[in-house]
Coordinates of C-alpha atoms in Angstrom, one line a residue:
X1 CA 96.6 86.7 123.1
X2 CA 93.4 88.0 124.9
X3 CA 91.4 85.0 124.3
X4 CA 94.4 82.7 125.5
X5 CA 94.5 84.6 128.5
X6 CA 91.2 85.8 129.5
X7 CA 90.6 83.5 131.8
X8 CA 93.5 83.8 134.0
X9 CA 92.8 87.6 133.9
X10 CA 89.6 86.8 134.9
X11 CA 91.0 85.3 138.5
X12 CA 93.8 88.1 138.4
X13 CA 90.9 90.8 138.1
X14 CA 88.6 89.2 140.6
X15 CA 91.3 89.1 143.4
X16 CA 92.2 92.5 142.8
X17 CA 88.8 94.0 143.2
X18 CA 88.2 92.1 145.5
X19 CA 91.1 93.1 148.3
X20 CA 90.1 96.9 146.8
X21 CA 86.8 96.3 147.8
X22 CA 88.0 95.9 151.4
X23 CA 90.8 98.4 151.7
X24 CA 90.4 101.0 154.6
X25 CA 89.1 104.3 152.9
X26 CA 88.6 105.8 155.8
X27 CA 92.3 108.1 155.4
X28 CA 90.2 109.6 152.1
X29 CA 87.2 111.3 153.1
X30 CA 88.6 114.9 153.5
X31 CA 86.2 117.7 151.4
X32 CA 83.8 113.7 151.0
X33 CA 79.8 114.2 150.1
X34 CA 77.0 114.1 152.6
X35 CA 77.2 110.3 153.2
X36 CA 80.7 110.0 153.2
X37 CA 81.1 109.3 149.3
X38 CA 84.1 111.0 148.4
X39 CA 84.2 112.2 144.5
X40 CA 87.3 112.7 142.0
X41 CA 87.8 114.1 139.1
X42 CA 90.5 112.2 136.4
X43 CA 91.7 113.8 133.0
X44 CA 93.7 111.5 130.9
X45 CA 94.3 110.5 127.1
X46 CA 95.0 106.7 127.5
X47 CA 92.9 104.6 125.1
X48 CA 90.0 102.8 127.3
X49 CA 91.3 103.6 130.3
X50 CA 87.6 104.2 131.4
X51 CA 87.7 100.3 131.8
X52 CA 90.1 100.6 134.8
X53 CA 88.3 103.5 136.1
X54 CA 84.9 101.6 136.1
X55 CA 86.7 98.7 137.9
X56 CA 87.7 101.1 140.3
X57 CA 84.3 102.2 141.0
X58 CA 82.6 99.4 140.7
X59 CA 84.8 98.0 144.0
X60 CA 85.2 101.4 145.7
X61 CA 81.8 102.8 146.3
X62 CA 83.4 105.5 148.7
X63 CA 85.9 107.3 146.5
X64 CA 84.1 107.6 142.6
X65 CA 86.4 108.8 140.0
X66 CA 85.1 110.5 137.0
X67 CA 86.7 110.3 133.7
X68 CA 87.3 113.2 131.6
X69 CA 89.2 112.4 128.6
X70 CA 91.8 114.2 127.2
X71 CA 94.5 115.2 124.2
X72 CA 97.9 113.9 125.5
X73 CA 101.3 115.5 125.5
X74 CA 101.4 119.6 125.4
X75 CA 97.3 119.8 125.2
X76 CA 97.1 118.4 128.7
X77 CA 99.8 120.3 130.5
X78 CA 98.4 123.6 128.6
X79 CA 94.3 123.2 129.9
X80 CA 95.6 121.8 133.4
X81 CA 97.3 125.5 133.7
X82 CA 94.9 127.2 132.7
X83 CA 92.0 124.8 134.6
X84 CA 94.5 126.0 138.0
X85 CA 94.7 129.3 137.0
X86 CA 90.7 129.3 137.0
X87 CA 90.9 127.5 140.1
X88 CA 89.0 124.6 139.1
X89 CA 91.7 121.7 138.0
X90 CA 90.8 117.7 138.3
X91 CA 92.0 115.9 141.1
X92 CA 94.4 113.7 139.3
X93 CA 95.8 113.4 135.6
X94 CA 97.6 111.6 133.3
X95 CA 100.9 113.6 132.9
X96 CA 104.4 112.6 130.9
X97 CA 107.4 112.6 133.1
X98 CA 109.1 115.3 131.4
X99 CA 106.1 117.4 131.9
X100 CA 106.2 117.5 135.7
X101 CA 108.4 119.9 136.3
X102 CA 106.5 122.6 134.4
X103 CA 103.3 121.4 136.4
X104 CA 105.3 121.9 139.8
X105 CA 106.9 124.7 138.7
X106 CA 102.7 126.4 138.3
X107 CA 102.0 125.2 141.5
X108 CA 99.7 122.5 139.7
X109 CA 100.8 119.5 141.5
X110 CA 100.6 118.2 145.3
X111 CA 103.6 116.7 146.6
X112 CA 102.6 113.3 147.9
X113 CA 105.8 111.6 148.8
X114 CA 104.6 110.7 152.4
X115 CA 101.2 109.3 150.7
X116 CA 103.0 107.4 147.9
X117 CA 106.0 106.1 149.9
X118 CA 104.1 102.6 150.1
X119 CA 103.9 101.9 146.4
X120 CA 107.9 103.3 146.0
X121 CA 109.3 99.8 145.8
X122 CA 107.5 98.4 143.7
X123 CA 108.6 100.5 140.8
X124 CA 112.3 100.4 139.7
X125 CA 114.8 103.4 140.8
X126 CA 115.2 105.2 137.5
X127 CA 111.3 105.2 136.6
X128 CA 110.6 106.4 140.0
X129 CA 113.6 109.5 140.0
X130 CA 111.5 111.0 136.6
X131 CA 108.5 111.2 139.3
X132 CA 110.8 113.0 142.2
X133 CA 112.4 116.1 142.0
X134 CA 114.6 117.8 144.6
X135 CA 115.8 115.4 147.3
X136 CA 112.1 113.3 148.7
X137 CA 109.5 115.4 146.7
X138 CA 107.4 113.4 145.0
X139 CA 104.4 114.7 142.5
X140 CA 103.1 111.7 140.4
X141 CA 103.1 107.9 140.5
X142 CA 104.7 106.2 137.5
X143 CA 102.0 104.6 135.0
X144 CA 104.0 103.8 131.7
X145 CA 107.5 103.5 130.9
X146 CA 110.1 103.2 128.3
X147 CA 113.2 101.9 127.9
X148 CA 115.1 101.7 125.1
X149 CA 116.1 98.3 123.4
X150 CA 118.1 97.4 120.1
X151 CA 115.5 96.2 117.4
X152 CA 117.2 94.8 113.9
X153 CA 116.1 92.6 111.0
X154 CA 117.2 89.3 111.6
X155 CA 117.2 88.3 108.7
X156 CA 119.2 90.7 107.1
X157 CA 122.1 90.6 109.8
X158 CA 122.0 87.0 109.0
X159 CA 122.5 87.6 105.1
X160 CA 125.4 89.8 105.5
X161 CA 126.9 87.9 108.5
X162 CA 126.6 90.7 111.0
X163 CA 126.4 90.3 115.2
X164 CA 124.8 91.9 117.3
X165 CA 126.9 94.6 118.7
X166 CA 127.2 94.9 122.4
X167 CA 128.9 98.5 122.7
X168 CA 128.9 101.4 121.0
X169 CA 132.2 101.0 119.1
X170 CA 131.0 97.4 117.8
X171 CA 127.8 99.2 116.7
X172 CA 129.7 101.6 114.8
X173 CA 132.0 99.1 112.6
X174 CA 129.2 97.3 112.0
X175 CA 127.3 100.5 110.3
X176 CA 130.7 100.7 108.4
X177 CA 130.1 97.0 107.8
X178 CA 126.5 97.3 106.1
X179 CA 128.0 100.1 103.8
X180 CA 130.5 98.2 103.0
X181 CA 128.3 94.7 101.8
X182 CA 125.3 96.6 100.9
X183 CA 125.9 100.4 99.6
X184 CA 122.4 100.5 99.4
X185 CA 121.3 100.1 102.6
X186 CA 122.3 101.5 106.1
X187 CA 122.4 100.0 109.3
X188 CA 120.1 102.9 111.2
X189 CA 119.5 106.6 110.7
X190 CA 120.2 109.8 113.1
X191 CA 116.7 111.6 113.2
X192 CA 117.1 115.4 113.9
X193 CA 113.6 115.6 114.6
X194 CA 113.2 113.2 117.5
X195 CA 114.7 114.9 120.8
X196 CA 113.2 112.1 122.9
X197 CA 114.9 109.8 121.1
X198 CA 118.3 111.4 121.5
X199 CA 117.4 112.3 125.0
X200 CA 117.1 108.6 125.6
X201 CA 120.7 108.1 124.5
X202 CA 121.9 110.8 126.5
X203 CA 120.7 109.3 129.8
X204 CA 121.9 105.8 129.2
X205 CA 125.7 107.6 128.6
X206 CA 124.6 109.5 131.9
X207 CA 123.7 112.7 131.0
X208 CA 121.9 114.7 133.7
X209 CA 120.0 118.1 132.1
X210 CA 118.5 119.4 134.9
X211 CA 118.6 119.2 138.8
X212 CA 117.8 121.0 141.6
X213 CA 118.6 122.3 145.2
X214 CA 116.1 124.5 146.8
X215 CA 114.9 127.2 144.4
X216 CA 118.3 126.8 142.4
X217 CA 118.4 124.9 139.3
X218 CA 121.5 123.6 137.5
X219 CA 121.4 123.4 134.2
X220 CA 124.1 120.9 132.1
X221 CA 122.2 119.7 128.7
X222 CA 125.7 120.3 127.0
X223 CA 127.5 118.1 129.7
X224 CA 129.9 115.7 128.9
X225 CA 127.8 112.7 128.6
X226 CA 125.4 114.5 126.0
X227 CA 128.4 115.6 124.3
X228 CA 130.3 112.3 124.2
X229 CA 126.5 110.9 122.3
X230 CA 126.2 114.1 120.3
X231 CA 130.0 113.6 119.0
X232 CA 129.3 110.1 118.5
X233 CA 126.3 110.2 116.3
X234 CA 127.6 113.0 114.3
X235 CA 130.9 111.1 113.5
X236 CA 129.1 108.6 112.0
X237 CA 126.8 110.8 110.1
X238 CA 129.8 112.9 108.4
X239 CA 131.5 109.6 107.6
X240 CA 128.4 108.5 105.6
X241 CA 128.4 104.5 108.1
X242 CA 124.3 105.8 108.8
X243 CA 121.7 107.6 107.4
X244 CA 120.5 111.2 107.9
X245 CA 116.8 111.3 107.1
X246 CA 114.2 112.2 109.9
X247 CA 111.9 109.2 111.3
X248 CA 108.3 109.0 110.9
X249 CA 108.0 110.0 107.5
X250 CA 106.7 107.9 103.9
X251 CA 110.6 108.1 103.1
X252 CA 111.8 106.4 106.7
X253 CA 108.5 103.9 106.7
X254 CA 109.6 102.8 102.9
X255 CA 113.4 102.3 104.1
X256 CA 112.1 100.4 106.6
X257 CA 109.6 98.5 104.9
X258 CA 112.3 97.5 102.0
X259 CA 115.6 96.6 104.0
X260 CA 117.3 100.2 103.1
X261 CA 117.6 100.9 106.9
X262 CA 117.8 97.4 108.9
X263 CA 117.8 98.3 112.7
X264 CA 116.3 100.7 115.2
X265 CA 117.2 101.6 118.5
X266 CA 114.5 102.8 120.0
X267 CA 111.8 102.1 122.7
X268 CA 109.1 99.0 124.0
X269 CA 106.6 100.5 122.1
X270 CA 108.3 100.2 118.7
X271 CA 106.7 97.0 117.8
X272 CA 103.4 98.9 117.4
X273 CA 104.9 101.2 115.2
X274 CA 107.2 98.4 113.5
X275 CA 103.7 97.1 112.3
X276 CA 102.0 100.2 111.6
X277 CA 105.0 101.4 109.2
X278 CA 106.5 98.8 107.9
X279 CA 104.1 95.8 107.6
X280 CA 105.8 93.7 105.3
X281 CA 108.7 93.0 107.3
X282 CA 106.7 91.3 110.2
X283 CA 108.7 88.5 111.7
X284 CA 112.2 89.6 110.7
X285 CA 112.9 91.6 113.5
X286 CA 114.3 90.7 116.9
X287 CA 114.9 92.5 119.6
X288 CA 118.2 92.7 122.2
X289 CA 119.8 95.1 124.7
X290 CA 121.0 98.6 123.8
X291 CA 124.8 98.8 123.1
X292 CA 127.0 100.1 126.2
X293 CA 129.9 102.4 126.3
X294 CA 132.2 100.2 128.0
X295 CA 131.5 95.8 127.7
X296 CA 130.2 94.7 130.7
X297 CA 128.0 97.7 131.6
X298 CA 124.3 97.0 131.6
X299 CA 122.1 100.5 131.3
X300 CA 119.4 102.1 128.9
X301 CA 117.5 105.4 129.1
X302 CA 114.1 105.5 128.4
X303 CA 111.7 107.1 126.0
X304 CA 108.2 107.9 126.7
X305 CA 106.1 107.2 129.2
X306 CA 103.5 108.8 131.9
X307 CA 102.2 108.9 135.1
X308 CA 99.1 110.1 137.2
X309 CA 99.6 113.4 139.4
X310 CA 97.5 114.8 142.2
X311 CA 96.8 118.3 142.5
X312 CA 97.9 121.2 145.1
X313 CA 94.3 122.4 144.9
X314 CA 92.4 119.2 145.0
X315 CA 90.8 118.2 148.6
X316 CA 91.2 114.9 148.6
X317 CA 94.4 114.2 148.2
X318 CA 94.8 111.2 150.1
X319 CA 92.0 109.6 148.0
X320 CA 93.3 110.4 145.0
X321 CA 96.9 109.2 145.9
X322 CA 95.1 105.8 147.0
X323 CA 93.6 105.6 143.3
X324 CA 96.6 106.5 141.9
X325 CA 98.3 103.5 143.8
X326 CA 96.4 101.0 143.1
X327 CA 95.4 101.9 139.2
X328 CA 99.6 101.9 139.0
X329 CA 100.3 99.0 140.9
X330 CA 97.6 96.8 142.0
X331 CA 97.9 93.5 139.5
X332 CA 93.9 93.7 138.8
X333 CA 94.2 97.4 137.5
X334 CA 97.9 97.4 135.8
X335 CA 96.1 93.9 133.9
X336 CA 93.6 95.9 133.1
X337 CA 95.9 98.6 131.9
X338 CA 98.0 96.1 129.6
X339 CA 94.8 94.8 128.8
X340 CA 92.3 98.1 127.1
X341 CA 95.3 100.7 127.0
X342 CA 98.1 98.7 125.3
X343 CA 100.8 100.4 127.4
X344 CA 104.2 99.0 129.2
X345 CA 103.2 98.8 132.7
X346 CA 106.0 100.9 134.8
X347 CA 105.2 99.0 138.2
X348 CA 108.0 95.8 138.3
X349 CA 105.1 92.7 139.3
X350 CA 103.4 94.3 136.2
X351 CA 105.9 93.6 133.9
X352 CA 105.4 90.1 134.3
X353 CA 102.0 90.0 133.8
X354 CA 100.1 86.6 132.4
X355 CA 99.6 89.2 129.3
X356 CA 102.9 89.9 129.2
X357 CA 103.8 86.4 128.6
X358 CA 103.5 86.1 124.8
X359 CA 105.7 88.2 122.4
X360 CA 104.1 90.8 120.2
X361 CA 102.6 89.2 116.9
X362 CA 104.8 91.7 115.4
X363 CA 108.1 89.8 116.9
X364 CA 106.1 86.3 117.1
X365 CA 110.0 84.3 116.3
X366 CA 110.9 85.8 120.1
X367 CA 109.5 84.1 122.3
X368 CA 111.3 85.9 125.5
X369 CA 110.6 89.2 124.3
X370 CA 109.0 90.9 127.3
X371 CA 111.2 88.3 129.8
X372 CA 114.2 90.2 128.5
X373 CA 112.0 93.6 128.0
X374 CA 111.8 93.2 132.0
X375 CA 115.4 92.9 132.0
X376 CA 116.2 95.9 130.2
X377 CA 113.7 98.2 131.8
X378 CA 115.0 97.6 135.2
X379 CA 118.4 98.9 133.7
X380 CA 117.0 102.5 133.2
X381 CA 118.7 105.4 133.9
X382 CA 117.3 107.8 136.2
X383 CA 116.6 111.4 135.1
X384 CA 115.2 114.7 136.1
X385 CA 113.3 116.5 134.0
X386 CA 113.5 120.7 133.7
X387 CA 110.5 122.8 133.7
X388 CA 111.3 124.3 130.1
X389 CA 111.8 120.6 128.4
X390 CA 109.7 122.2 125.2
X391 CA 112.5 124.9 124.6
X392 CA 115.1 121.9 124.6
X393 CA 113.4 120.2 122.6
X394 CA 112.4 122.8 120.0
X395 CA 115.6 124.0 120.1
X396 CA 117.6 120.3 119.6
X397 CA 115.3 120.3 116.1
X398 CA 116.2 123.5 114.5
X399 CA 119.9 123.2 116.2
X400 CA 120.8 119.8 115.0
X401 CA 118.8 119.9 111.0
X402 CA 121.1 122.7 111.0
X403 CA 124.1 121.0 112.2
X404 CA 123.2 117.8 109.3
X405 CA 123.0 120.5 106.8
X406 CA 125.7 122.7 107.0
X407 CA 127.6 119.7 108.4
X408 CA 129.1 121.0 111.6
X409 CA 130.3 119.2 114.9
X410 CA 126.6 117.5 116.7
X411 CA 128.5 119.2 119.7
X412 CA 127.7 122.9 118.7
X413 CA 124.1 121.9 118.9
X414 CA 124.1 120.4 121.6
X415 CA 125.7 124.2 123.2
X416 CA 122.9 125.9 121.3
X417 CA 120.4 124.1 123.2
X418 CA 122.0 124.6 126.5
X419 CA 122.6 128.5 126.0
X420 CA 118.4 128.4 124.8
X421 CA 117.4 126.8 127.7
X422 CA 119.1 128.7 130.1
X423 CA 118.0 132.0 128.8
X424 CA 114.7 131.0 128.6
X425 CA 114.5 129.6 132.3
X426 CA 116.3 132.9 133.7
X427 CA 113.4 135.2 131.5
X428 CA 111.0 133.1 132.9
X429 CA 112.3 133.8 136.5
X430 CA 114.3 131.0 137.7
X431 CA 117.2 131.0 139.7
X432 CA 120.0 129.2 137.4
X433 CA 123.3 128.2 138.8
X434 CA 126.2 129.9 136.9

């Protein structure tokens, strides 16, 4: 796929570094070195992102970003802390959306709604609400998403004459289906160790954990969304229509990899992992919208993705915002992005890349793979993220393997982990609605 379109990206690059070459700086030069350079510090873990960071310097001689690379996920949030703490953070990092919140909470992050309201559009409404909290604050600018989508083995749905359900309640007869043809296999699995993963299926019922108003937080992870998913999923799992074991293991790559378990909702990344895990099944898979709750609806959540903050204590905040734009949404960096990093661009235009034109070699039979990916992701749910999302999480693991194992209702679990959460926001001093 790179050589077929390096060309083109060649052009696409060109023009972008171009018009960055003559962008007014001159709104970015607060705290800027003798000379007018202005110079910013970047932590992140994406792979090669330095390649979109050299771009950026290469055309913007005034504002030079310097690279620090970083572990991802809790590694990041924990040294920003402590990097504030000190009083000597980066100017901007690479931050997941669900790790925001605890950011803001520190006083890590700058809001930069008024700086950022340019680029707003050009994202869709649910990827942009992970990056907002409260009613206009705004403390990141999406980079990578992901929505959820419906991956199954073609091949096998063709063997035991199965469709592709379009709602919950189809997907659920056919689980009861598979069982029913082939006792030996099972149509998916619930994972007890993958909270994203449920989370993801909580926001596309409509679940909303967290939210705020002022200094007040409300607190709902057992709402009745949540609880209409948890009840869902645990129905099937008593009933024996799916499997129990967790994902991500030699036991859940060999089911996959031999036609035990023959479908996988889950996110735009999964071809990567499809490949990585279960090699031998390359080119029976397809791909096709989540299930709804009711036919006709057309929504997903998401699961995964990242975006780059700017922080309270950096001076040049409108310099970093500018980079942030434009590495986010400008066509020559997001190419660049899709490009070196391998991620699923957040920004809209992005999405339709020339890279972006050519399935994954992974799902090589289908050929309007990211045409319908584009689809899908505009379909995401919006969701705001709490500042304890570790406690939920941790506590959705040991709550629901208990719940599998002593086989009791998914709903008490899903109570467990609101009754954690809460107690552990009001220890740590947050106001919490009753």
């Amino acid at each position: 796929m790179r050589k077929k379109f390096g060309a083109l990206l060649a052009v696409v690059l060109a023009a972008g570094l171009s018009a960055a070459c003559t962008s007014d700086s001159g709104d970015a030069d607060q705290g800027a070195q003798p000379g007018g350079k202005v110079e910013l510090s970047f932590w992140a873990w994406a792979p090669n992102i330095d390649k979109t960071v050299d771009a950026w310097n290469a055309a913007n001689p005034d504002i030079h970003v310097t690279l620090s690379k970083q572990a991802g996920g809790g590694d990041i949030v924990t040294k920003l802390l402590t990097a504030a703490k000190a009083g000597n953070p980066p100017d901007l990092a690479q931050v997941e959306y669900q790790s925001l919140p605890t950011l803001v909470s520190n006083d890590v992050l700058a809001d930069i709604a008024e700086q950022a309201a340019p680029v707003k559009d050009k994202f869709a409404e649910g990827v942009w609400q992970q990056v907002t909290l409260g009613t206009d604050a705004v403390y990141a600018i999406p980079q990578d998403s992901g929505p959820m989508m419906f991956y199954y083995r073609a091949d096998e749905f063709d063997r035991l004459g199965l469709t592709v359900p379009k709602t919950w309640d189809e997907f659920a007869q056919t689980a009861r289906t598979v069982r029913q043809k082939a006792p030996k296999k099972y149509l998916t699995t619930f994972s007890a160790n993958d909270p994203g993963w449920f989370t993801g299926l909580a926001q596309q019922a409509g679940a909303s954990w967290w939210g705020i108003n002022g200094e007040t937080w409300n607190v709902s992870v057992n709402d009745a969304a949540t609880k209409k998913v948890a009840d869902y999923w645990g129905g099937l799992v008593a009933e024996g229509a799916i499997d129990k074991q967790p994902m991500y293991t030699p036991a859940w790559n060999k089911a996959l990899n031999d036609g035990t378990l023959i479908a996988w909702p889950s996110a735009i990344w999964a071809p990567g992992v499809l490949a990585g895990n279960a090699a031998a099944t390359k080119g029976k898979w397809a791909m096709a919208p989540m299930p709804q709750w009711a036919a006709g609806e057309n929504k997903t959540g998401s699961w995964g993705g990242s975006s780059t903050g700017v922080t309270a204590a950096g001076k040049n905040k409108a310099a970093a915002v500018k980079f942030a734009a434009w590495m986010n949404a400008d066509p020559a960096a997001t190419a660049l992005l899709i490009k070196e990093s391998s991620i699923y661009p957040a920004a809209r235009d992005a999405q339709s890349s020339p890279l972006l034109q050519e399935p994954p070699a992974f799902f090589a039979n289908q050929k309007d793979f990211y045409t319908s990916a584009k689809a899908i992701a505009e379909t995401a749910s919006g969701f705001v993220w709490g500042p304890n999302v570790n406690v939920a999480y941790d506590t959705y693991k040991d709550a629901f393997g208990k719940a599998i194992t002593g086989r009791t209702p998914f709903s008490g679990a899903v109570d467990t982990m609101q009754t954690a959460t809460v107690a552990d926001m009001q220890k740590n001093g947050f106001k919490v609605a009753s």
